[in-house]
Protein backbone atom coordinates (compact mmCIF):
# COMPACT_ATOMS: atom_id res chain seq x y z
CA UNK A 1 0.00 0.00 0.00
CA UNK A 2 1.26 3.47 -0.94
CA UNK A 3 0.03 6.67 0.68
CA UNK A 4 0.86 9.95 -1.05
CA UNK A 5 1.19 13.46 0.38
CA UNK A 6 1.50 16.94 -1.06
CA UNK A 7 5.04 16.90 -2.41
CA UNK A 8 6.80 19.29 -0.06
CA UNK A 9 10.52 18.83 -0.60
CA UNK A 10 12.91 17.63 2.08
CA UNK A 11 15.93 19.82 2.85
CA UNK A 12 19.34 18.42 3.73
CA UNK A 13 22.17 20.12 5.61
CA UNK A 14 25.56 18.49 5.38
CA UNK A 15 28.76 19.44 7.19
CA UNK A 16 31.71 17.76 5.53
CA UNK A 17 30.91 15.14 2.92
CA UNK A 18 31.30 11.49 2.01
CA UNK A 19 34.55 12.37 0.25
CA UNK A 20 36.07 14.47 3.06
CA UNK A 21 35.49 11.62 5.49
CA UNK A 22 36.59 8.98 2.98
CA UNK A 23 39.62 11.17 2.24
CA UNK A 24 40.81 11.05 5.85
CA UNK A 25 39.53 14.19 7.56
CA UNK A 26 38.27 12.94 10.95
CA UNK A 27 38.50 16.07 13.12
CA UNK A 28 35.24 17.25 14.68
CA UNK A 29 34.41 20.70 13.30
CA UNK A 30 30.71 21.19 14.11
CA UNK A 31 28.89 20.61 17.38
CA UNK A 32 25.94 18.27 17.63
CA UNK A 33 23.86 21.12 19.03
CA UNK A 34 24.49 23.24 15.95
CA UNK A 35 23.84 20.39 13.52
CA UNK A 36 20.53 19.44 15.13
CA UNK A 37 19.05 22.83 14.25
CA UNK A 38 18.62 21.64 10.67
CA UNK A 39 16.25 18.70 10.93
CA UNK A 40 14.80 15.66 12.65
CA UNK A 41 16.68 12.72 11.15
CA UNK A 42 20.22 12.12 9.96
CA UNK A 43 23.53 10.30 10.05
CA UNK A 44 27.11 11.11 11.02
CA UNK A 45 30.15 10.19 13.08
CA UNK A 46 31.92 11.76 16.06
CA UNK A 47 35.37 13.37 16.31
CA UNK A 48 38.05 10.91 15.23
CA UNK A 49 35.48 9.11 13.01
CA UNK A 50 34.33 7.52 16.27
CA UNK A 51 31.40 5.18 15.80
CA UNK A 52 28.10 6.03 14.16
CA UNK A 53 25.68 8.85 14.90
CA UNK A 54 21.97 8.22 14.37
CA UNK A 55 19.69 11.26 14.46
CA UNK A 56 16.08 10.38 15.14
CA UNK A 57 13.25 12.73 16.11
CA UNK A 58 15.73 15.53 16.74
CA UNK A 59 17.98 13.57 19.12
CA UNK A 60 21.49 12.36 18.24
CA UNK A 61 22.53 8.89 19.41
CA UNK A 62 26.02 7.39 19.27
CA UNK A 63 26.61 3.71 18.58
CA UNK A 64 30.19 2.74 19.42
CA UNK A 65 32.48 -0.14 18.51
CA UNK A 66 31.58 -1.94 21.75
CA UNK A 67 27.94 -2.23 20.62
CA UNK A 68 26.75 0.40 23.10
CA UNK A 69 24.42 3.34 22.47
CA UNK A 70 24.18 6.68 24.28
CA UNK A 71 22.79 10.16 23.63
CA UNK A 72 25.29 12.63 22.12
CA UNK A 73 25.93 15.77 24.17
CA UNK A 74 25.28 19.13 22.45
CA UNK A 75 28.95 20.20 22.68
CA UNK A 76 30.38 17.02 21.15
CA UNK A 77 31.83 17.54 17.68
CA UNK A 78 31.52 15.75 14.36
CA UNK A 79 33.68 15.75 11.21
CA UNK A 80 30.72 14.64 9.12
CA UNK A 81 26.99 14.91 9.62
CA UNK A 82 23.96 15.01 7.34
CA UNK A 83 20.77 16.33 8.94
CA UNK A 84 17.45 16.25 7.10
CA UNK A 85 14.25 18.22 7.44
CA UNK A 86 12.34 15.12 6.38
CA UNK A 87 9.13 15.83 4.45
CA UNK A 88 7.71 12.55 3.12
CA UNK A 89 5.83 12.60 -0.17
CA UNK A 90 4.84 8.93 0.07
CA UNK A 91 4.73 6.04 2.51
CA UNK A 92 4.98 2.36 1.67
CA UNK A 93 3.82 -0.56 3.81
CA UNK A 94 6.11 -3.47 3.02
CA UNK A 95 7.18 -6.86 4.34
CA UNK A 96 10.38 -8.75 3.62
CA UNK A 97 12.45 -5.76 2.51
CA UNK A 98 16.22 -6.17 2.15
CA UNK A 99 19.04 -3.95 0.95
CA UNK A 100 18.60 -5.36 -2.54
CA UNK A 101 14.83 -4.92 -2.69
CA UNK A 102 15.22 -1.40 -1.28
CA UNK A 103 17.30 -0.69 -4.39
CA UNK A 104 14.45 -2.06 -6.48
CA UNK A 105 11.98 0.18 -4.64
CA UNK A 106 13.92 3.27 -5.72
CA UNK A 107 12.81 2.53 -9.28
CA UNK A 108 9.37 3.81 -8.19
CA UNK A 109 10.72 7.20 -7.12
CA UNK A 110 9.72 10.21 -9.28
CA UNK A 111 13.26 10.52 -10.64
CA UNK A 112 16.60 8.91 -9.89
CA UNK A 113 18.39 12.23 -10.43
CA UNK A 114 17.83 13.68 -6.95
CA UNK A 115 18.62 12.53 -3.43
CA UNK A 116 15.90 11.17 -1.12
CA UNK A 117 15.41 11.09 2.64
CA UNK A 118 14.37 7.73 4.09
CA UNK A 119 12.78 6.73 7.37
CA UNK A 120 11.76 3.08 7.87
CA UNK A 121 10.04 1.99 11.06
CA UNK A 122 8.74 -1.34 12.32
CA UNK A 123 9.81 -4.91 13.02
CA UNK A 124 12.91 -6.50 11.53
CA UNK A 125 13.64 -10.21 11.25
CA UNK A 126 17.37 -9.46 11.27
CA UNK A 127 19.63 -6.42 11.32
CA UNK A 128 23.41 -6.20 10.88
CA UNK A 129 25.28 -3.02 11.74
CA UNK A 130 28.89 -1.87 11.89
CA UNK A 131 30.59 0.82 13.96
CA UNK A 132 34.03 2.37 13.70
CA UNK A 133 36.43 2.43 16.69
CA UNK A 134 37.43 5.68 18.40
CA UNK A 135 40.47 7.88 17.62
CA UNK A 136 41.07 6.71 14.09
CA UNK A 137 44.25 7.59 12.22
CA UNK A 138 44.29 4.89 9.53
CA UNK A 139 43.14 5.12 5.95
CA UNK A 140 39.34 5.07 5.82
CA UNK A 141 39.19 1.84 3.82
CA UNK A 142 41.35 0.15 6.46
CA UNK A 143 39.05 1.40 9.20
CA UNK A 144 36.02 -0.01 7.40
CA UNK A 145 37.73 -3.34 6.78
CA UNK A 146 38.66 -3.76 10.44
CA UNK A 147 35.58 -2.35 12.18
CA UNK A 148 33.37 -4.74 14.16
CA UNK A 149 29.93 -5.87 13.00
CA UNK A 150 26.98 -6.74 15.22
CA UNK A 151 23.73 -8.56 14.49
CA UNK A 152 20.33 -8.91 16.13
CA UNK A 153 17.22 -10.88 15.25
CA UNK A 154 13.54 -10.04 15.88
CA UNK A 155 14.12 -6.42 16.74
CA UNK A 156 11.97 -3.31 16.37
CA UNK A 157 13.49 -0.02 15.39
CA UNK A 158 14.00 2.70 12.81
CA UNK A 159 16.29 3.12 9.82
CA UNK A 160 17.17 6.67 8.77
CA UNK A 161 19.36 8.05 6.01
CA UNK A 162 19.82 9.10 2.44
CA UNK A 163 19.53 7.54 -0.99
CA UNK A 164 21.52 9.38 -3.62
CA UNK A 165 22.30 8.88 -7.32
CA UNK A 166 25.82 8.08 -8.46
CA UNK A 167 26.54 11.58 -9.75
CA UNK A 168 26.19 12.88 -6.16
CA UNK A 169 28.42 10.21 -4.61
CA UNK A 170 31.23 12.66 -3.75
CA UNK A 171 28.76 14.36 -1.41
CA UNK A 172 26.58 11.53 -0.09
CA UNK A 173 27.99 8.26 -1.40
CA UNK A 174 26.38 6.16 -4.11
CA UNK A 175 23.02 4.59 -3.23
CA UNK A 176 21.66 4.12 0.27
CA UNK A 177 23.60 5.39 3.31
CA UNK A 178 21.56 4.26 6.29
CA UNK A 179 21.82 4.01 10.09
CA UNK A 180 19.67 1.92 12.43
CA UNK A 181 18.45 2.49 15.99
CA UNK A 182 16.39 0.01 17.99
CA UNK A 183 13.22 1.15 19.75
CA UNK A 184 14.83 0.58 23.15
CA UNK A 185 17.86 2.67 22.07
CA UNK A 186 20.38 -0.05 22.93
CA UNK A 187 21.42 -1.20 19.42
CA UNK A 188 22.49 1.22 16.72
CA UNK A 189 25.03 1.90 14.01
CA UNK A 190 25.71 1.91 10.29
CA UNK A 191 23.30 -0.46 8.54
CA UNK A 192 25.01 -3.15 6.47
CA UNK A 193 22.26 -5.76 5.95
CA UNK A 194 18.68 -6.32 7.05
CA UNK A 195 15.52 -8.34 6.49
CA UNK A 196 12.36 -6.56 7.50
CA UNK A 197 9.09 -7.80 8.82
CA UNK A 198 6.16 -5.40 8.50
CA UNK A 199 7.54 -1.86 8.23
CA UNK A 200 6.48 1.59 7.09
CA UNK A 201 8.80 3.46 4.74
CA UNK A 202 8.60 7.24 4.45
CA UNK A 203 10.28 8.76 1.39
CA UNK A 204 11.09 12.44 0.97
CA UNK A 205 12.53 14.02 -2.16
CA UNK A 206 15.47 16.33 -1.43
CA UNK A 207 14.85 19.66 -3.13
CA UNK A 208 17.19 21.84 -1.11
CA UNK A 209 20.79 21.10 -0.16
CA UNK A 210 22.99 23.20 2.11
CA UNK A 211 26.60 22.04 1.92
CA UNK A 212 29.09 23.32 4.51
CA UNK A 213 32.81 22.69 4.86
CA UNK A 214 35.02 23.72 7.83
CA UNK A 215 36.79 26.46 5.88
CA UNK A 216 38.28 28.10 8.98
CA UNK A 217 39.94 24.89 10.20
CA UNK A 218 43.67 24.93 9.43
CA UNK A 219 43.97 21.15 9.21
CA UNK A 220 41.10 21.01 6.74
CA UNK A 221 42.63 23.75 4.62
CA UNK A 222 45.90 21.81 4.47
CA UNK A 223 44.29 18.51 3.38
CA UNK A 224 44.66 17.26 -0.19
CA UNK A 225 41.64 15.22 -1.16
CA UNK A 226 41.95 12.89 -4.13
mmCIF file of C-alpha atoms in Angstrom:
data_model
loop_
_atom_site.group_PDB
_atom_site.id
_atom_site.type_symbol
_atom_site.label_atom_id
_atom_site.label_comp_id
_atom_site.label_asym_id
_atom_site.label_seq_id
_atom_site.Cartn_x
_atom_site.Cartn_y
_atom_site.Cartn_z
ATOM 1 C CA UNK A 1 0.000 0.000 0.000
ATOM 2 C CA UNK A 2 1.262 3.474 -0.941
ATOM 3 C CA UNK A 3 0.034 6.670 0.679
ATOM 4 C CA UNK A 4 0.861 9.952 -1.049
ATOM 5 C CA UNK A 5 1.191 13.457 0.380
ATOM 6 C CA UNK A 6 1.501 16.942 -1.059
ATOM 7 C CA UNK A 7 5.038 16.896 -2.410
ATOM 8 C CA UNK A 8 6.803 19.292 -0.060
ATOM 9 C CA UNK A 9 10.518 18.829 -0.595
ATOM 10 C CA UNK A 10 12.910 17.633 2.082
ATOM 11 C CA UNK A 11 15.929 19.821 2.848
ATOM 12 C CA UNK A 12 19.338 18.424 3.727
ATOM 13 C CA UNK A 13 22.166 20.125 5.613
ATOM 14 C CA UNK A 14 25.557 18.492 5.381
ATOM 15 C CA UNK A 15 28.760 19.437 7.187
ATOM 16 C CA UNK A 16 31.713 17.756 5.529
ATOM 17 C CA UNK A 17 30.910 15.144 2.918
ATOM 18 C CA UNK A 18 31.303 11.493 2.013
ATOM 19 C CA UNK A 19 34.551 12.370 0.253
ATOM 20 C CA UNK A 20 36.069 14.467 3.057
ATOM 21 C CA UNK A 21 35.495 11.616 5.490
ATOM 22 C CA UNK A 22 36.593 8.976 2.980
ATOM 23 C CA UNK A 23 39.622 11.168 2.242
ATOM 24 C CA UNK A 24 40.812 11.047 5.848
ATOM 25 C CA UNK A 25 39.531 14.192 7.561
ATOM 26 C CA UNK A 26 38.271 12.944 10.947
ATOM 27 C CA UNK A 27 38.502 16.072 13.120
ATOM 28 C CA UNK A 28 35.244 17.254 14.684
ATOM 29 C CA UNK A 29 34.407 20.701 13.298
ATOM 30 C CA UNK A 30 30.715 21.190 14.113
ATOM 31 C CA UNK A 31 28.891 20.612 17.381
ATOM 32 C CA UNK A 32 25.943 18.271 17.626
ATOM 33 C CA UNK A 33 23.861 21.117 19.029
ATOM 34 C CA UNK A 34 24.487 23.242 15.951
ATOM 35 C CA UNK A 35 23.839 20.393 13.517
ATOM 36 C CA UNK A 36 20.533 19.440 15.126
ATOM 37 C CA UNK A 37 19.045 22.835 14.246
ATOM 38 C CA UNK A 38 18.617 21.645 10.669
ATOM 39 C CA UNK A 39 16.250 18.697 10.930
ATOM 40 C CA UNK A 40 14.800 15.664 12.655
ATOM 41 C CA UNK A 41 16.682 12.721 11.149
ATOM 42 C CA UNK A 42 20.222 12.124 9.963
ATOM 43 C CA UNK A 43 23.531 10.305 10.052
ATOM 44 C CA UNK A 44 27.107 11.110 11.024
ATOM 45 C CA UNK A 45 30.145 10.186 13.083
ATOM 46 C CA UNK A 46 31.925 11.757 16.061
ATOM 47 C CA UNK A 47 35.367 13.367 16.308
ATOM 48 C CA UNK A 48 38.048 10.908 15.225
ATOM 49 C CA UNK A 49 35.482 9.111 13.014
ATOM 50 C CA UNK A 50 34.333 7.519 16.270
ATOM 51 C CA UNK A 51 31.395 5.178 15.801
ATOM 52 C CA UNK A 52 28.099 6.032 14.157
ATOM 53 C CA UNK A 53 25.680 8.851 14.901
ATOM 54 C CA UNK A 54 21.973 8.218 14.371
ATOM 55 C CA UNK A 55 19.693 11.258 14.461
ATOM 56 C CA UNK A 56 16.076 10.378 15.141
ATOM 57 C CA UNK A 57 13.253 12.732 16.109
ATOM 58 C CA UNK A 58 15.726 15.535 16.741
ATOM 59 C CA UNK A 59 17.985 13.573 19.121
ATOM 60 C CA UNK A 60 21.489 12.359 18.236
ATOM 61 C CA UNK A 61 22.533 8.885 19.412
ATOM 62 C CA UNK A 62 26.025 7.385 19.266
ATOM 63 C CA UNK A 63 26.614 3.710 18.575
ATOM 64 C CA UNK A 64 30.194 2.742 19.424
ATOM 65 C CA UNK A 65 32.476 -0.141 18.507
ATOM 66 C CA UNK A 66 31.579 -1.936 21.750
ATOM 67 C CA UNK A 67 27.941 -2.232 20.624
ATOM 68 C CA UNK A 68 26.754 0.402 23.097
ATOM 69 C CA UNK A 69 24.415 3.343 22.474
ATOM 70 C CA UNK A 70 24.176 6.684 24.281
ATOM 71 C CA UNK A 71 22.792 10.164 23.635
ATOM 72 C CA UNK A 72 25.288 12.626 22.124
ATOM 73 C CA UNK A 73 25.932 15.772 24.172
ATOM 74 C CA UNK A 74 25.278 19.135 22.453
ATOM 75 C CA UNK A 75 28.950 20.198 22.681
ATOM 76 C CA UNK A 76 30.384 17.025 21.145
ATOM 77 C CA UNK A 77 31.827 17.541 17.676
ATOM 78 C CA UNK A 78 31.524 15.746 14.356
ATOM 79 C CA UNK A 79 33.685 15.754 11.210
ATOM 80 C CA UNK A 80 30.724 14.636 9.124
ATOM 81 C CA UNK A 81 26.986 14.907 9.620
ATOM 82 C CA UNK A 82 23.958 15.005 7.343
ATOM 83 C CA UNK A 83 20.765 16.334 8.940
ATOM 84 C CA UNK A 84 17.447 16.249 7.104
ATOM 85 C CA UNK A 85 14.248 18.223 7.435
ATOM 86 C CA UNK A 86 12.343 15.123 6.379
ATOM 87 C CA UNK A 87 9.135 15.830 4.450
ATOM 88 C CA UNK A 88 7.706 12.549 3.117
ATOM 89 C CA UNK A 89 5.831 12.605 -0.175
ATOM 90 C CA UNK A 90 4.842 8.933 0.066
ATOM 91 C CA UNK A 91 4.731 6.040 2.512
ATOM 92 C CA UNK A 92 4.984 2.358 1.666
ATOM 93 C CA UNK A 93 3.818 -0.561 3.809
ATOM 94 C CA UNK A 94 6.114 -3.470 3.017
ATOM 95 C CA UNK A 95 7.179 -6.861 4.343
ATOM 96 C CA UNK A 96 10.382 -8.749 3.622
ATOM 97 C CA UNK A 97 12.450 -5.759 2.505
ATOM 98 C CA UNK A 98 16.224 -6.171 2.149
ATOM 99 C CA UNK A 99 19.044 -3.950 0.952
ATOM 100 C CA UNK A 100 18.599 -5.360 -2.542
ATOM 101 C CA UNK A 101 14.830 -4.921 -2.693
ATOM 102 C CA UNK A 102 15.216 -1.403 -1.281
ATOM 103 C CA UNK A 103 17.299 -0.688 -4.388
ATOM 104 C CA UNK A 104 14.446 -2.062 -6.480
ATOM 105 C CA UNK A 105 11.979 0.183 -4.645
ATOM 106 C CA UNK A 106 13.917 3.271 -5.722
ATOM 107 C CA UNK A 107 12.809 2.532 -9.285
ATOM 108 C CA UNK A 108 9.369 3.807 -8.192
ATOM 109 C CA UNK A 109 10.724 7.195 -7.123
ATOM 110 C CA UNK A 110 9.718 10.206 -9.281
ATOM 111 C CA UNK A 111 13.259 10.517 -10.636
ATOM 112 C CA UNK A 112 16.603 8.907 -9.889
ATOM 113 C CA UNK A 113 18.390 12.228 -10.432
ATOM 114 C CA UNK A 114 17.826 13.681 -6.949
ATOM 115 C CA UNK A 115 18.617 12.526 -3.434
ATOM 116 C CA UNK A 116 15.900 11.166 -1.119
ATOM 117 C CA UNK A 117 15.415 11.086 2.642
ATOM 118 C CA UNK A 118 14.368 7.731 4.091
ATOM 119 C CA UNK A 119 12.775 6.725 7.372
ATOM 120 C CA UNK A 120 11.765 3.075 7.870
ATOM 121 C CA UNK A 121 10.039 1.994 11.056
ATOM 122 C CA UNK A 122 8.744 -1.337 12.324
ATOM 123 C CA UNK A 123 9.806 -4.905 13.017
ATOM 124 C CA UNK A 124 12.907 -6.499 11.529
ATOM 125 C CA UNK A 125 13.645 -10.208 11.250
ATOM 126 C CA UNK A 126 17.368 -9.461 11.266
ATOM 127 C CA UNK A 127 19.630 -6.419 11.323
ATOM 128 C CA UNK A 128 23.409 -6.204 10.877
ATOM 129 C CA UNK A 129 25.279 -3.017 11.743
ATOM 130 C CA UNK A 130 28.886 -1.871 11.891
ATOM 131 C CA UNK A 131 30.588 0.816 13.957
ATOM 132 C CA UNK A 132 34.028 2.374 13.697
ATOM 133 C CA UNK A 133 36.429 2.428 16.688
ATOM 134 C CA UNK A 134 37.430 5.676 18.400
ATOM 135 C CA UNK A 135 40.468 7.883 17.622
ATOM 136 C CA UNK A 136 41.072 6.706 14.093
ATOM 137 C CA UNK A 137 44.247 7.587 12.218
ATOM 138 C CA UNK A 138 44.295 4.890 9.532
ATOM 139 C CA UNK A 139 43.142 5.125 5.946
ATOM 140 C CA UNK A 140 39.336 5.074 5.819
ATOM 141 C CA UNK A 141 39.188 1.842 3.819
ATOM 142 C CA UNK A 142 41.351 0.147 6.462
ATOM 143 C CA UNK A 143 39.048 1.398 9.196
ATOM 144 C CA UNK A 144 36.016 -0.010 7.397
ATOM 145 C CA UNK A 145 37.726 -3.341 6.778
ATOM 146 C CA UNK A 146 38.664 -3.757 10.445
ATOM 147 C CA UNK A 147 35.580 -2.354 12.181
ATOM 148 C CA UNK A 148 33.370 -4.745 14.157
ATOM 149 C CA UNK A 149 29.933 -5.867 12.997
ATOM 150 C CA UNK A 150 26.980 -6.742 15.221
ATOM 151 C CA UNK A 151 23.728 -8.559 14.490
ATOM 152 C CA UNK A 152 20.328 -8.911 16.128
ATOM 153 C CA UNK A 153 17.216 -10.881 15.255
ATOM 154 C CA UNK A 154 13.543 -10.040 15.880
ATOM 155 C CA UNK A 155 14.122 -6.416 16.735
ATOM 156 C CA UNK A 156 11.969 -3.314 16.372
ATOM 157 C CA UNK A 157 13.489 -0.017 15.388
ATOM 158 C CA UNK A 158 14.001 2.701 12.814
ATOM 159 C CA UNK A 159 16.293 3.118 9.822
ATOM 160 C CA UNK A 160 17.174 6.669 8.772
ATOM 161 C CA UNK A 161 19.356 8.050 6.015
ATOM 162 C CA UNK A 162 19.824 9.096 2.438
ATOM 163 C CA UNK A 163 19.530 7.540 -0.987
ATOM 164 C CA UNK A 164 21.516 9.383 -3.621
ATOM 165 C CA UNK A 165 22.301 8.877 -7.316
ATOM 166 C CA UNK A 166 25.817 8.084 -8.458
ATOM 167 C CA UNK A 167 26.537 11.580 -9.749
ATOM 168 C CA UNK A 168 26.193 12.880 -6.159
ATOM 169 C CA UNK A 169 28.423 10.211 -4.607
ATOM 170 C CA UNK A 170 31.231 12.663 -3.753
ATOM 171 C CA UNK A 171 28.756 14.356 -1.406
ATOM 172 C CA UNK A 172 26.584 11.534 -0.088
ATOM 173 C CA UNK A 173 27.989 8.256 -1.399
ATOM 174 C CA UNK A 174 26.377 6.159 -4.112
ATOM 175 C CA UNK A 175 23.024 4.591 -3.232
ATOM 176 C CA UNK A 176 21.656 4.123 0.275
ATOM 177 C CA UNK A 177 23.603 5.395 3.308
ATOM 178 C CA UNK A 178 21.559 4.265 6.291
ATOM 179 C CA UNK A 179 21.821 4.010 10.087
ATOM 180 C CA UNK A 180 19.672 1.923 12.432
ATOM 181 C CA UNK A 181 18.450 2.490 15.995
ATOM 182 C CA UNK A 182 16.391 0.007 17.995
ATOM 183 C CA UNK A 183 13.221 1.150 19.750
ATOM 184 C CA UNK A 184 14.834 0.582 23.152
ATOM 185 C CA UNK A 185 17.855 2.673 22.071
ATOM 186 C CA UNK A 186 20.378 -0.048 22.926
ATOM 187 C CA UNK A 187 21.420 -1.196 19.422
ATOM 188 C CA UNK A 188 22.485 1.215 16.717
ATOM 189 C CA UNK A 189 25.032 1.895 14.012
ATOM 190 C CA UNK A 190 25.707 1.914 10.287
ATOM 191 C CA UNK A 191 23.305 -0.463 8.539
ATOM 192 C CA UNK A 192 25.007 -3.148 6.468
ATOM 193 C CA UNK A 193 22.261 -5.759 5.952
ATOM 194 C CA UNK A 194 18.682 -6.321 7.049
ATOM 195 C CA UNK A 195 15.525 -8.336 6.491
ATOM 196 C CA UNK A 196 12.356 -6.557 7.505
ATOM 197 C CA UNK A 197 9.089 -7.802 8.824
ATOM 198 C CA UNK A 198 6.157 -5.401 8.498
ATOM 199 C CA UNK A 199 7.545 -1.859 8.226
ATOM 200 C CA UNK A 200 6.480 1.588 7.089
ATOM 201 C CA UNK A 201 8.801 3.463 4.737
ATOM 202 C CA UNK A 202 8.601 7.245 4.446
ATOM 203 C CA UNK A 203 10.280 8.763 1.386
ATOM 204 C CA UNK A 204 11.088 12.442 0.965
ATOM 205 C CA UNK A 205 12.529 14.018 -2.160
ATOM 206 C CA UNK A 206 15.467 16.326 -1.426
ATOM 207 C CA UNK A 207 14.845 19.656 -3.128
ATOM 208 C CA UNK A 208 17.189 21.841 -1.110
ATOM 209 C CA UNK A 209 20.793 21.100 -0.164
ATOM 210 C CA UNK A 210 22.995 23.197 2.113
ATOM 211 C CA UNK A 211 26.599 22.038 1.924
ATOM 212 C CA UNK A 212 29.088 23.316 4.506
ATOM 213 C CA UNK A 213 32.811 22.693 4.855
ATOM 214 C CA UNK A 214 35.019 23.722 7.828
ATOM 215 C CA UNK A 215 36.794 26.457 5.880
ATOM 216 C CA UNK A 216 38.285 28.096 8.978
ATOM 217 C CA UNK A 217 39.942 24.892 10.204
ATOM 218 C CA UNK A 218 43.669 24.934 9.432
ATOM 219 C CA UNK A 219 43.975 21.150 9.206
ATOM 220 C CA UNK A 220 41.101 21.014 6.736
ATOM 221 C CA UNK A 221 42.627 23.749 4.622
ATOM 222 C CA UNK A 222 45.899 21.810 4.466
ATOM 223 C CA UNK A 223 44.287 18.515 3.383
ATOM 224 C CA UNK A 224 44.663 17.264 -0.194
ATOM 225 C CA UNK A 225 41.635 15.219 -1.164
ATOM 226 C CA UNK A 226 41.947 12.890 -4.129
#
